[in-house]
Amino acid sequence: VDDDRNDHLILSMNMERIAQNLHFKWCEDTAEAIQAIKSESFDCIISDYEMAPTDGMQFLKSLRQKGNDVPFIFLTGQGSEEIAAEALRSGADDYFTKDESLAHYDRILNSINRNIEYSVSIRKKDNYREELRVSEERLQWIFDNSPNIIVLVEHSSGIIIDANQAFCDEFQHKKEDAIGTRILDLGIWKFPEEREVLLHNLRTKGEVLNQKHTYVRKDGSELDLYLTVKMAEVSGMKYHIATVTKKML
Protein backbone atom coordinates (compact mmCIF):
# COMPACT_ATOMS: atom_id res chain seq x y z
CA VAL A 1 0.00 0.00 0.00
CA ASP A 2 1.81 3.10 -1.24
CA ASP A 3 0.60 6.31 -2.88
CA ASP A 4 3.84 6.48 -4.89
CA ARG A 5 3.70 4.01 -7.78
CA ASN A 6 7.43 4.36 -8.46
CA ASP A 7 8.25 3.26 -4.90
CA HIS A 8 6.00 0.26 -5.37
CA LEU A 9 7.67 -0.70 -8.67
CA ILE A 10 11.15 -0.39 -7.17
CA LEU A 11 10.19 -2.59 -4.23
CA SER A 12 8.31 -5.24 -6.19
CA MET A 13 10.96 -5.58 -8.92
CA ASN A 14 13.82 -5.89 -6.45
CA MET A 15 11.96 -8.28 -4.17
CA GLU A 16 10.74 -10.51 -7.01
CA ARG A 17 14.30 -10.62 -8.32
CA ILE A 18 15.61 -12.19 -5.11
CA ALA A 19 12.48 -14.23 -4.35
CA GLN A 20 10.54 -15.36 -7.40
CA ASN A 21 7.75 -16.88 -5.28
CA LEU A 22 6.64 -13.41 -4.16
CA HIS A 23 3.75 -11.73 -5.96
CA PHE A 24 2.71 -8.16 -5.19
CA LYS A 25 -0.58 -6.34 -5.55
CA TRP A 26 -0.30 -2.55 -5.47
CA CYS A 27 -2.97 -0.43 -3.78
CA GLU A 28 -2.66 3.34 -4.08
CA ASP A 29 -4.40 4.12 -0.79
CA THR A 30 -5.87 2.40 2.25
CA ALA A 31 -9.45 2.48 0.90
CA GLU A 32 -8.36 0.48 -2.14
CA ALA A 33 -6.39 -1.84 0.14
CA ILE A 34 -9.41 -2.49 2.35
CA GLN A 35 -11.49 -3.45 -0.70
CA ALA A 36 -8.73 -5.75 -1.91
CA ILE A 37 -8.55 -7.45 1.50
CA LYS A 38 -12.31 -8.06 1.41
CA SER A 39 -12.11 -9.82 -1.96
CA GLU A 40 -8.69 -11.51 -1.85
CA SER A 41 -6.45 -13.36 0.57
CA PHE A 42 -2.97 -12.00 1.33
CA ASP A 43 -0.08 -13.52 3.27
CA CYS A 44 1.49 -10.18 4.21
CA ILE A 45 0.78 -6.45 4.00
CA ILE A 46 3.55 -3.93 3.31
CA SER A 47 2.43 -0.36 3.80
CA ASP A 48 3.79 3.16 3.60
CA TYR A 49 3.19 5.37 6.63
CA GLU A 50 2.36 8.83 5.34
CA MET A 51 -0.60 8.68 2.95
CA ALA A 52 -3.83 10.58 2.43
CA PRO A 53 -6.63 10.63 3.40
CA THR A 54 -5.84 7.77 5.83
CA ASP A 55 -2.27 7.10 6.88
CA GLY A 56 -0.65 3.72 7.39
CA MET A 57 -0.98 3.83 11.19
CA GLN A 58 -4.74 4.35 11.03
CA PHE A 59 -4.93 1.58 8.44
CA LEU A 60 -3.02 -0.80 10.72
CA LYS A 61 -5.12 0.01 13.80
CA SER A 62 -8.34 -0.42 11.81
CA LEU A 63 -7.27 -3.87 10.62
CA ARG A 64 -6.24 -5.04 14.08
CA GLN A 65 -9.47 -3.74 15.64
CA LYS A 66 -11.41 -5.82 13.10
CA GLY A 67 -9.44 -8.94 14.03
CA ASN A 68 -7.29 -9.02 10.91
CA ASP A 69 -3.98 -10.57 12.00
CA VAL A 70 -2.21 -10.77 8.62
CA PRO A 71 1.48 -9.85 9.09
CA PHE A 72 1.87 -6.09 8.63
CA ILE A 73 5.21 -4.46 7.76
CA PHE A 74 5.81 -0.74 7.49
CA LEU A 75 8.09 0.47 4.70
CA THR A 76 8.28 4.24 4.84
CA GLY A 77 10.42 7.21 3.97
CA GLN A 78 9.31 9.07 7.12
CA GLY A 79 11.06 6.97 9.70
CA SER A 80 11.60 7.79 13.36
CA GLU A 81 12.03 5.83 16.56
CA GLU A 82 8.78 7.24 17.91
CA ILE A 83 6.78 6.16 14.85
CA ALA A 84 8.44 2.74 14.84
CA ALA A 85 7.63 2.22 18.53
CA GLU A 86 3.99 3.24 18.04
CA ALA A 87 3.71 0.97 15.00
CA LEU A 88 4.93 -2.07 16.92
CA ARG A 89 2.67 -1.26 19.87
CA SER A 90 -0.27 -1.00 17.48
CA GLY A 91 0.32 -4.47 16.04
CA ALA A 92 2.85 -4.01 13.24
CA ASP A 93 5.20 -6.96 12.81
CA ASP A 94 8.18 -5.00 11.51
CA TYR A 95 9.27 -1.55 10.42
CA PHE A 96 11.71 -0.44 7.72
CA THR A 97 12.70 2.86 6.19
CA LYS A 98 13.00 3.03 2.41
CA ASP A 99 16.46 2.13 1.15
CA GLU A 100 17.53 0.80 -2.26
CA SER A 101 20.52 -1.29 -1.14
CA LEU A 102 20.46 -5.04 -1.82
CA ALA A 103 21.07 -5.82 1.86
CA HIS A 104 17.97 -3.80 2.67
CA TYR A 105 15.78 -5.97 0.42
CA ASP A 106 17.30 -9.11 1.93
CA ARG A 107 16.27 -7.91 5.39
CA ILE A 108 12.75 -7.19 4.19
CA LEU A 109 12.53 -10.64 2.60
CA ASN A 110 13.70 -12.29 5.82
CA SER A 111 11.07 -10.37 7.74
CA ILE A 112 8.32 -11.34 5.28
CA ASN A 113 9.25 -15.03 5.42
CA ARG A 114 9.64 -15.07 9.20
CA ASN A 115 6.34 -13.33 9.88
CA ILE A 116 4.39 -15.41 7.37
CA GLU A 117 5.77 -18.63 8.86
CA TYR A 118 4.86 -17.48 12.35
CA SER A 119 1.38 -16.42 11.26
CA VAL A 120 0.77 -19.79 9.58
CA SER A 121 1.91 -21.66 12.69
CA ILE A 122 -0.44 -19.60 14.88
CA ARG A 123 -3.38 -20.24 12.53
CA LYS A 124 -2.63 -23.97 12.57
CA LYS A 125 -2.65 -23.96 16.38
CA ASP A 126 -5.88 -21.95 16.44
CA ASN A 127 -7.49 -24.34 13.94
CA TYR A 128 -6.35 -27.32 15.99
CA ARG A 129 -7.78 -25.81 19.17
CA GLU A 130 -11.09 -25.10 17.42
CA GLU A 131 -11.26 -28.64 15.98
CA LEU A 132 -10.48 -30.01 19.44
CA ARG A 133 -13.20 -27.84 21.01
CA VAL A 134 -15.78 -28.99 18.46
CA SER A 135 -14.73 -32.61 18.92
CA GLU A 136 -15.02 -32.33 22.71
CA GLU A 137 -18.47 -30.74 22.41
CA ARG A 138 -19.57 -33.50 20.03
CA LEU A 139 -18.32 -36.25 22.35
CA GLN A 140 -19.91 -34.58 25.37
CA TRP A 141 -23.23 -34.40 23.53
CA ILE A 142 -23.03 -38.10 22.64
CA PHE A 143 -22.15 -38.93 26.27
CA ASP A 144 -24.96 -36.82 27.70
CA ASN A 145 -27.62 -38.04 25.27
CA SER A 146 -26.77 -41.72 24.95
CA PRO A 147 -29.77 -43.94 25.75
CA ASN A 148 -27.36 -46.28 27.57
CA ILE A 149 -26.16 -45.56 31.08
CA ILE A 150 -22.57 -44.27 31.02
CA VAL A 151 -20.52 -43.33 34.05
CA LEU A 152 -16.87 -42.34 34.45
CA VAL A 153 -15.28 -43.41 37.75
CA GLU A 154 -11.81 -42.65 39.11
CA HIS A 155 -10.03 -45.99 39.60
CA SER A 156 -8.34 -45.65 42.97
CA SER A 157 -11.03 -43.74 44.86
CA GLY A 158 -14.21 -44.96 43.17
CA ILE A 159 -15.38 -41.34 42.88
CA ILE A 160 -17.77 -40.55 40.05
CA ILE A 161 -16.18 -38.05 37.66
CA ASP A 162 -19.13 -37.81 35.27
CA ALA A 163 -22.45 -39.51 34.67
CA ASN A 164 -24.88 -39.08 31.81
CA GLN A 165 -28.59 -38.34 31.98
CA ALA A 166 -29.55 -41.99 31.46
CA PHE A 167 -27.64 -42.86 34.67
CA CYS A 168 -29.45 -40.14 36.62
CA ASP A 169 -32.87 -41.11 35.25
CA GLU A 170 -32.46 -44.84 35.89
CA PHE A 171 -30.98 -44.62 39.37
CA GLN A 172 -33.00 -41.53 40.40
CA HIS A 173 -29.99 -39.44 41.45
CA LYS A 174 -29.36 -35.83 40.43
CA LYS A 175 -26.18 -35.38 38.43
CA GLU A 176 -24.79 -32.80 40.84
CA ASP A 177 -25.31 -35.27 43.72
CA ALA A 178 -23.65 -38.15 41.87
CA ILE A 179 -20.53 -36.36 40.64
CA GLY A 180 -17.86 -36.24 43.32
CA THR A 181 -19.46 -39.10 45.30
CA ARG A 182 -17.99 -42.58 45.74
CA ILE A 183 -20.09 -44.92 43.66
CA LEU A 184 -20.51 -47.28 46.64
CA ASP A 185 -21.90 -44.41 48.70
CA LEU A 186 -24.76 -43.99 46.22
CA GLY A 187 -25.97 -47.43 47.29
CA ILE A 188 -26.69 -48.64 43.76
CA TRP A 189 -24.98 -52.03 44.28
CA LYS A 190 -27.32 -54.60 45.92
CA PHE A 191 -24.27 -56.74 46.60
CA PRO A 192 -21.31 -54.38 47.16
CA GLU A 193 -18.89 -57.30 47.31
CA GLU A 194 -19.53 -57.85 43.60
CA ARG A 195 -17.68 -54.60 42.93
CA GLU A 196 -14.54 -56.05 44.50
CA VAL A 197 -14.75 -58.96 42.06
CA LEU A 198 -15.26 -56.42 39.29
CA LEU A 199 -12.14 -54.48 40.31
CA HIS A 200 -10.11 -57.70 40.42
CA ASN A 201 -11.21 -58.59 36.89
CA LEU A 202 -10.37 -55.08 35.70
CA ARG A 203 -6.87 -55.29 37.18
CA THR A 204 -6.18 -58.69 35.64
CA LYS A 205 -8.01 -58.40 32.32
CA GLY A 206 -8.31 -54.66 31.75
CA GLU A 207 -12.03 -54.93 31.00
CA VAL A 208 -15.29 -56.52 32.05
CA LEU A 209 -17.87 -57.51 29.46
CA ASN A 210 -21.62 -57.99 29.97
CA GLN A 211 -21.59 -58.92 33.66
CA LYS A 212 -25.08 -59.15 35.07
CA HIS A 213 -25.65 -57.40 38.40
CA THR A 214 -28.60 -56.39 40.50
CA TYR A 215 -28.77 -52.67 41.20
CA VAL A 216 -30.87 -50.56 43.53
CA ARG A 217 -32.58 -47.30 42.67
CA LYS A 218 -32.84 -44.43 45.12
CA ASP A 219 -36.46 -45.43 45.91
CA GLY A 220 -35.28 -48.95 46.83
CA SER A 221 -36.60 -50.74 43.75
CA GLU A 222 -34.26 -53.23 42.11
CA LEU A 223 -33.30 -53.90 38.53
CA ASP A 224 -31.00 -56.33 36.73
CA LEU A 225 -28.60 -54.76 34.25
CA TYR A 226 -25.56 -55.78 32.21
CA LEU A 227 -22.32 -53.98 32.99
CA THR A 228 -19.40 -53.44 30.62
CA VAL A 229 -16.33 -51.61 31.94
CA LYS A 230 -13.15 -50.51 30.19
CA MET A 231 -10.04 -49.23 31.91
CA ALA A 232 -8.63 -45.97 30.56
CA GLU A 233 -5.59 -43.91 31.53
CA VAL A 234 -5.50 -40.15 30.92
CA SER A 235 -2.56 -37.97 32.01
CA GLY A 236 -1.38 -40.65 34.41
CA MET A 237 -4.81 -41.10 36.04
CA LYS A 238 -6.76 -44.35 35.70
CA TYR A 239 -10.50 -44.35 35.11
CA HIS A 240 -13.31 -46.85 34.62
CA ILE A 241 -15.62 -46.13 31.72
CA ALA A 242 -18.76 -48.10 32.55
CA THR A 243 -21.70 -48.73 30.25
CA VAL A 244 -24.83 -50.30 31.71
CA THR A 245 -27.57 -51.78 29.52
CA LYS A 246 -30.77 -53.74 29.96
CA LYS A 247 -29.63 -56.23 27.34
CA MET A 248 -26.24 -57.75 26.61
CA LEU A 249 -24.10 -55.68 24.26
mmCIF file of C-alpha atoms in Angstrom:
data_model
loop_
_atom_site.group_PDB
_atom_site.id
_atom_site.type_symbol
_atom_site.label_atom_id
_atom_site.label_comp_id
_atom_site.label_asym_id
_atom_site.label_seq_id
_atom_site.Cartn_x
_atom_site.Cartn_y
_atom_site.Cartn_z
ATOM 1 C CA VAL A 1 0.000 0.000 0.000
ATOM 2 C CA ASP A 2 1.806 3.103 -1.242
ATOM 3 C CA ASP A 3 0.604 6.307 -2.878
ATOM 4 C CA ASP A 4 3.835 6.479 -4.889
ATOM 5 C CA ARG A 5 3.700 4.012 -7.777
ATOM 6 C CA ASN A 6 7.428 4.362 -8.464
ATOM 7 C CA ASP A 7 8.248 3.259 -4.905
ATOM 8 C CA HIS A 8 5.996 0.258 -5.375
ATOM 9 C CA LEU A 9 7.673 -0.704 -8.665
ATOM 10 C CA ILE A 10 11.154 -0.394 -7.166
ATOM 11 C CA LEU A 11 10.187 -2.588 -4.230
ATOM 12 C CA SER A 12 8.311 -5.244 -6.193
ATOM 13 C CA MET A 13 10.957 -5.582 -8.924
ATOM 14 C CA ASN A 14 13.822 -5.893 -6.452
ATOM 15 C CA MET A 15 11.959 -8.278 -4.171
ATOM 16 C CA GLU A 16 10.745 -10.506 -7.014
ATOM 17 C CA ARG A 17 14.303 -10.615 -8.324
ATOM 18 C CA ILE A 18 15.607 -12.190 -5.113
ATOM 19 C CA ALA A 19 12.475 -14.229 -4.349
ATOM 20 C CA GLN A 20 10.541 -15.360 -7.395
ATOM 21 C CA ASN A 21 7.746 -16.877 -5.283
ATOM 22 C CA LEU A 22 6.636 -13.411 -4.157
ATOM 23 C CA HIS A 23 3.752 -11.725 -5.964
ATOM 24 C CA PHE A 24 2.713 -8.161 -5.193
ATOM 25 C CA LYS A 25 -0.577 -6.342 -5.550
ATOM 26 C CA TRP A 26 -0.300 -2.553 -5.469
ATOM 27 C CA CYS A 27 -2.971 -0.432 -3.785
ATOM 28 C CA GLU A 28 -2.665 3.337 -4.083
ATOM 29 C CA ASP A 29 -4.404 4.120 -0.793
ATOM 30 C CA THR A 30 -5.874 2.398 2.252
ATOM 31 C CA ALA A 31 -9.455 2.484 0.898
ATOM 32 C CA GLU A 32 -8.359 0.479 -2.138
ATOM 33 C CA ALA A 33 -6.387 -1.844 0.140
ATOM 34 C CA ILE A 34 -9.414 -2.494 2.349
ATOM 35 C CA GLN A 35 -11.492 -3.446 -0.696
ATOM 36 C CA ALA A 36 -8.731 -5.747 -1.906
ATOM 37 C CA ILE A 37 -8.548 -7.449 1.501
ATOM 38 C CA LYS A 38 -12.307 -8.064 1.407
ATOM 39 C CA SER A 39 -12.114 -9.819 -1.964
ATOM 40 C CA GLU A 40 -8.694 -11.514 -1.850
ATOM 41 C CA SER A 41 -6.446 -13.359 0.575
ATOM 42 C CA PHE A 42 -2.970 -12.003 1.332
ATOM 43 C CA ASP A 43 -0.082 -13.517 3.267
ATOM 44 C CA CYS A 44 1.489 -10.180 4.211
ATOM 45 C CA ILE A 45 0.783 -6.451 4.003
ATOM 46 C CA ILE A 46 3.546 -3.930 3.305
ATOM 47 C CA SER A 47 2.435 -0.358 3.804
ATOM 48 C CA ASP A 48 3.787 3.161 3.598
ATOM 49 C CA TYR A 49 3.194 5.369 6.629
ATOM 50 C CA GLU A 50 2.363 8.829 5.343
ATOM 51 C CA MET A 51 -0.601 8.680 2.946
ATOM 52 C CA ALA A 52 -3.834 10.584 2.431
ATOM 53 C CA PRO A 53 -6.625 10.633 3.403
ATOM 54 C CA THR A 54 -5.840 7.770 5.833
ATOM 55 C CA ASP A 55 -2.274 7.101 6.882
ATOM 56 C CA GLY A 56 -0.654 3.724 7.395
ATOM 57 C CA MET A 57 -0.976 3.825 11.189
ATOM 58 C CA GLN A 58 -4.739 4.354 11.031
ATOM 59 C CA PHE A 59 -4.931 1.583 8.445
ATOM 60 C CA LEU A 60 -3.022 -0.796 10.724
ATOM 61 C CA LYS A 61 -5.115 0.012 13.797
ATOM 62 C CA SER A 62 -8.338 -0.422 11.815
ATOM 63 C CA LEU A 63 -7.269 -3.867 10.616
ATOM 64 C CA ARG A 64 -6.242 -5.035 14.081
ATOM 65 C CA GLN A 65 -9.473 -3.738 15.639
ATOM 66 C CA LYS A 66 -11.414 -5.816 13.098
ATOM 67 C CA GLY A 67 -9.443 -8.939 14.035
ATOM 68 C CA ASN A 68 -7.287 -9.017 10.907
ATOM 69 C CA ASP A 69 -3.977 -10.573 11.998
ATOM 70 C CA VAL A 70 -2.206 -10.773 8.624
ATOM 71 C CA PRO A 71 1.480 -9.848 9.086
ATOM 72 C CA PHE A 72 1.874 -6.091 8.634
ATOM 73 C CA ILE A 73 5.208 -4.463 7.757
ATOM 74 C CA PHE A 74 5.805 -0.741 7.486
ATOM 75 C CA LEU A 75 8.094 0.473 4.705
ATOM 76 C CA THR A 76 8.280 4.238 4.843
ATOM 77 C CA GLY A 77 10.423 7.208 3.967
ATOM 78 C CA GLN A 78 9.309 9.067 7.116
ATOM 79 C CA GLY A 79 11.059 6.970 9.700
ATOM 80 C CA SER A 80 11.600 7.785 13.358
ATOM 81 C CA GLU A 81 12.031 5.831 16.564
ATOM 82 C CA GLU A 82 8.776 7.243 17.913
ATOM 83 C CA ILE A 83 6.781 6.160 14.852
ATOM 84 C CA ALA A 84 8.440 2.741 14.839
ATOM 85 C CA ALA A 85 7.630 2.222 18.533
ATOM 86 C CA GLU A 86 3.994 3.238 18.045
ATOM 87 C CA ALA A 87 3.707 0.973 15.004
ATOM 88 C CA LEU A 88 4.934 -2.068 16.922
ATOM 89 C CA ARG A 89 2.674 -1.255 19.875
ATOM 90 C CA SER A 90 -0.272 -1.000 17.476
ATOM 91 C CA GLY A 91 0.325 -4.473 16.040
ATOM 92 C CA ALA A 92 2.854 -4.007 13.241
ATOM 93 C CA ASP A 93 5.195 -6.964 12.812
ATOM 94 C CA ASP A 94 8.183 -4.999 11.511
ATOM 95 C CA TYR A 95 9.270 -1.547 10.424
ATOM 96 C CA PHE A 96 11.709 -0.443 7.717
ATOM 97 C CA THR A 97 12.702 2.862 6.187
ATOM 98 C CA LYS A 98 12.998 3.030 2.409
ATOM 99 C CA ASP A 99 16.464 2.129 1.154
ATOM 100 C CA GLU A 100 17.527 0.801 -2.259
ATOM 101 C CA SER A 101 20.521 -1.287 -1.141
ATOM 102 C CA LEU A 102 20.462 -5.042 -1.825
ATOM 103 C CA ALA A 103 21.071 -5.821 1.860
ATOM 104 C CA HIS A 104 17.967 -3.804 2.666
ATOM 105 C CA TYR A 105 15.783 -5.970 0.422
ATOM 106 C CA ASP A 106 17.296 -9.113 1.930
ATOM 107 C CA ARG A 107 16.274 -7.907 5.394
ATOM 108 C CA ILE A 108 12.746 -7.186 4.193
ATOM 109 C CA LEU A 109 12.534 -10.641 2.599
ATOM 110 C CA ASN A 110 13.704 -12.293 5.816
ATOM 111 C CA SER A 111 11.069 -10.375 7.737
ATOM 112 C CA ILE A 112 8.322 -11.344 5.281
ATOM 113 C CA ASN A 113 9.246 -15.033 5.423
ATOM 114 C CA ARG A 114 9.639 -15.074 9.199
ATOM 115 C CA ASN A 115 6.343 -13.333 9.882
ATOM 116 C CA ILE A 116 4.386 -15.406 7.372
ATOM 117 C CA GLU A 117 5.766 -18.632 8.863
ATOM 118 C CA TYR A 118 4.862 -17.479 12.354
ATOM 119 C CA SER A 119 1.380 -16.421 11.261
ATOM 120 C CA VAL A 120 0.769 -19.787 9.582
ATOM 121 C CA SER A 121 1.910 -21.660 12.691
ATOM 122 C CA ILE A 122 -0.444 -19.596 14.882
ATOM 123 C CA ARG A 123 -3.375 -20.235 12.527
ATOM 124 C CA LYS A 124 -2.632 -23.974 12.573
ATOM 125 C CA LYS A 125 -2.646 -23.961 16.377
ATOM 126 C CA ASP A 126 -5.881 -21.951 16.438
ATOM 127 C CA ASN A 127 -7.491 -24.337 13.939
ATOM 128 C CA TYR A 128 -6.352 -27.323 15.986
ATOM 129 C CA ARG A 129 -7.780 -25.814 19.173
ATOM 130 C CA GLU A 130 -11.089 -25.104 17.419
ATOM 131 C CA GLU A 131 -11.256 -28.637 15.984
ATOM 132 C CA LEU A 132 -10.483 -30.005 19.442
ATOM 133 C CA ARG A 133 -13.199 -27.841 21.009
ATOM 134 C CA VAL A 134 -15.779 -28.988 18.456
ATOM 135 C CA SER A 135 -14.730 -32.613 18.923
ATOM 136 C CA GLU A 136 -15.024 -32.328 22.712
ATOM 137 C CA GLU A 137 -18.466 -30.736 22.407
ATOM 138 C CA ARG A 138 -19.569 -33.496 20.034
ATOM 139 C CA LEU A 139 -18.317 -36.253 22.353
ATOM 140 C CA GLN A 140 -19.905 -34.581 25.374
ATOM 141 C CA TRP A 141 -23.235 -34.399 23.528
ATOM 142 C CA ILE A 142 -23.026 -38.102 22.639
ATOM 143 C CA PHE A 143 -22.147 -38.928 26.266
ATOM 144 C CA ASP A 144 -24.960 -36.824 27.704
ATOM 145 C CA ASN A 145 -27.622 -38.041 25.273
ATOM 146 C CA SER A 146 -26.766 -41.719 24.948
ATOM 147 C CA PRO A 147 -29.771 -43.945 25.747
ATOM 148 C CA ASN A 148 -27.356 -46.283 27.570
ATOM 149 C CA ILE A 149 -26.162 -45.562 31.085
ATOM 150 C CA ILE A 150 -22.568 -44.272 31.023
ATOM 151 C CA VAL A 151 -20.519 -43.330 34.048
ATOM 152 C CA LEU A 152 -16.865 -42.338 34.450
ATOM 153 C CA VAL A 153 -15.280 -43.407 37.747
ATOM 154 C CA GLU A 154 -11.807 -42.649 39.114
ATOM 155 C CA HIS A 155 -10.032 -45.993 39.596
ATOM 156 C CA SER A 156 -8.341 -45.654 42.970
ATOM 157 C CA SER A 157 -11.034 -43.740 44.862
ATOM 158 C CA GLY A 158 -14.213 -44.962 43.168
ATOM 159 C CA ILE A 159 -15.378 -41.338 42.882
ATOM 160 C CA ILE A 160 -17.772 -40.553 40.046
ATOM 161 C CA ILE A 161 -16.184 -38.046 37.658
ATOM 162 C CA ASP A 162 -19.126 -37.808 35.275
ATOM 163 C CA ALA A 163 -22.452 -39.514 34.667
ATOM 164 C CA ASN A 164 -24.883 -39.077 31.811
ATOM 165 C CA GLN A 165 -28.588 -38.339 31.983
ATOM 166 C CA ALA A 166 -29.552 -41.991 31.464
ATOM 167 C CA PHE A 167 -27.640 -42.862 34.671
ATOM 168 C CA CYS A 168 -29.449 -40.137 36.615
ATOM 169 C CA ASP A 169 -32.871 -41.114 35.247
ATOM 170 C CA GLU A 170 -32.456 -44.835 35.893
ATOM 171 C CA PHE A 171 -30.984 -44.620 39.374
ATOM 172 C CA GLN A 172 -32.997 -41.531 40.399
ATOM 173 C CA HIS A 173 -29.988 -39.442 41.447
ATOM 174 C CA LYS A 174 -29.357 -35.835 40.426
ATOM 175 C CA LYS A 175 -26.178 -35.378 38.430
ATOM 176 C CA GLU A 176 -24.786 -32.799 40.845
ATOM 177 C CA ASP A 177 -25.305 -35.269 43.716
ATOM 178 C CA ALA A 178 -23.648 -38.150 41.865
ATOM 179 C CA ILE A 179 -20.531 -36.360 40.644
ATOM 180 C CA GLY A 180 -17.856 -36.245 43.321
ATOM 181 C CA THR A 181 -19.461 -39.097 45.299
ATOM 182 C CA ARG A 182 -17.987 -42.576 45.738
ATOM 183 C CA ILE A 183 -20.095 -44.923 43.659
ATOM 184 C CA LEU A 184 -20.511 -47.284 46.637
ATOM 185 C CA ASP A 185 -21.904 -44.409 48.698
ATOM 186 C CA LEU A 186 -24.762 -43.987 46.221
ATOM 187 C CA GLY A 187 -25.966 -47.428 47.290
ATOM 188 C CA ILE A 188 -26.689 -48.637 43.762
ATOM 189 C CA TRP A 189 -24.980 -52.032 44.284
ATOM 190 C CA LYS A 190 -27.320 -54.597 45.919
ATOM 191 C CA PHE A 191 -24.273 -56.741 46.598
ATOM 192 C CA PRO A 192 -21.308 -54.382 47.161
ATOM 193 C CA GLU A 193 -18.892 -57.299 47.309
ATOM 194 C CA GLU A 194 -19.533 -57.854 43.596
ATOM 195 C CA ARG A 195 -17.682 -54.603 42.933
ATOM 196 C CA GLU A 196 -14.544 -56.047 44.503
ATOM 197 C CA VAL A 197 -14.751 -58.956 42.063
ATOM 198 C CA LEU A 198 -15.263 -56.424 39.288
ATOM 199 C CA LEU A 199 -12.142 -54.484 40.306
ATOM 200 C CA HIS A 200 -10.107 -57.696 40.421
ATOM 201 C CA ASN A 201 -11.209 -58.591 36.891
ATOM 202 C CA LEU A 202 -10.371 -55.080 35.704
ATOM 203 C CA ARG A 203 -6.867 -55.294 37.177
ATOM 204 C CA THR A 204 -6.178 -58.693 35.639
ATOM 205 C CA LYS A 205 -8.007 -58.401 32.322
ATOM 206 C CA GLY A 206 -8.315 -54.659 31.751
ATOM 207 C CA GLU A 207 -12.027 -54.931 31.004
ATOM 208 C CA VAL A 208 -15.294 -56.520 32.054
ATOM 209 C CA LEU A 209 -17.875 -57.509 29.456
ATOM 210 C CA ASN A 210 -21.623 -57.994 29.966
ATOM 211 C CA GLN A 211 -21.587 -58.917 33.658
ATOM 212 C CA LYS A 212 -25.080 -59.155 35.068
ATOM 213 C CA HIS A 213 -25.650 -57.402 38.395
ATOM 214 C CA THR A 214 -28.602 -56.387 40.503
ATOM 215 C CA TYR A 215 -28.771 -52.670 41.202
ATOM 216 C CA VAL A 216 -30.867 -50.565 43.533
ATOM 217 C CA ARG A 217 -32.581 -47.304 42.669
ATOM 218 C CA LYS A 218 -32.840 -44.428 45.124
ATOM 219 C CA ASP A 219 -36.461 -45.427 45.912
ATOM 220 C CA GLY A 220 -35.283 -48.949 46.829
ATOM 221 C CA SER A 221 -36.598 -50.739 43.746
ATOM 222 C CA GLU A 222 -34.262 -53.228 42.112
ATOM 223 C CA LEU A 223 -33.302 -53.903 38.526
ATOM 224 C CA ASP A 224 -31.004 -56.333 36.730
ATOM 225 C CA LEU A 225 -28.602 -54.757 34.249
ATOM 226 C CA TYR A 226 -25.560 -55.779 32.213
ATOM 227 C CA LEU A 227 -22.318 -53.981 32.993
ATOM 228 C CA THR A 228 -19.395 -53.443 30.616
ATOM 229 C CA VAL A 229 -16.330 -51.608 31.944
ATOM 230 C CA LYS A 230 -13.153 -50.514 30.190
ATOM 231 C CA MET A 231 -10.037 -49.232 31.906
ATOM 232 C CA ALA A 232 -8.628 -45.967 30.560
ATOM 233 C CA GLU A 233 -5.589 -43.911 31.526
ATOM 234 C CA VAL A 234 -5.496 -40.150 30.917
ATOM 235 C CA SER A 235 -2.555 -37.973 32.006
ATOM 236 C CA GLY A 236 -1.384 -40.653 34.407
ATOM 237 C CA MET A 237 -4.809 -41.102 36.039
ATOM 238 C CA LYS A 238 -6.756 -44.352 35.697
ATOM 239 C CA TYR A 239 -10.501 -44.347 35.111
ATOM 240 C CA HIS A 240 -13.308 -46.850 34.618
ATOM 241 C CA ILE A 241 -15.623 -46.128 31.716
ATOM 242 C CA ALA A 242 -18.764 -48.098 32.551
ATOM 243 C CA THR A 243 -21.704 -48.729 30.252
ATOM 244 C CA VAL A 244 -24.831 -50.299 31.713
ATOM 245 C CA THR A 245 -27.573 -51.776 29.522
ATOM 246 C CA LYS A 246 -30.771 -53.739 29.958
ATOM 247 C CA LYS A 247 -29.635 -56.225 27.338
ATOM 248 C CA MET A 248 -26.236 -57.749 26.612
ATOM 249 C CA LEU A 249 -24.100 -55.682 24.255
#
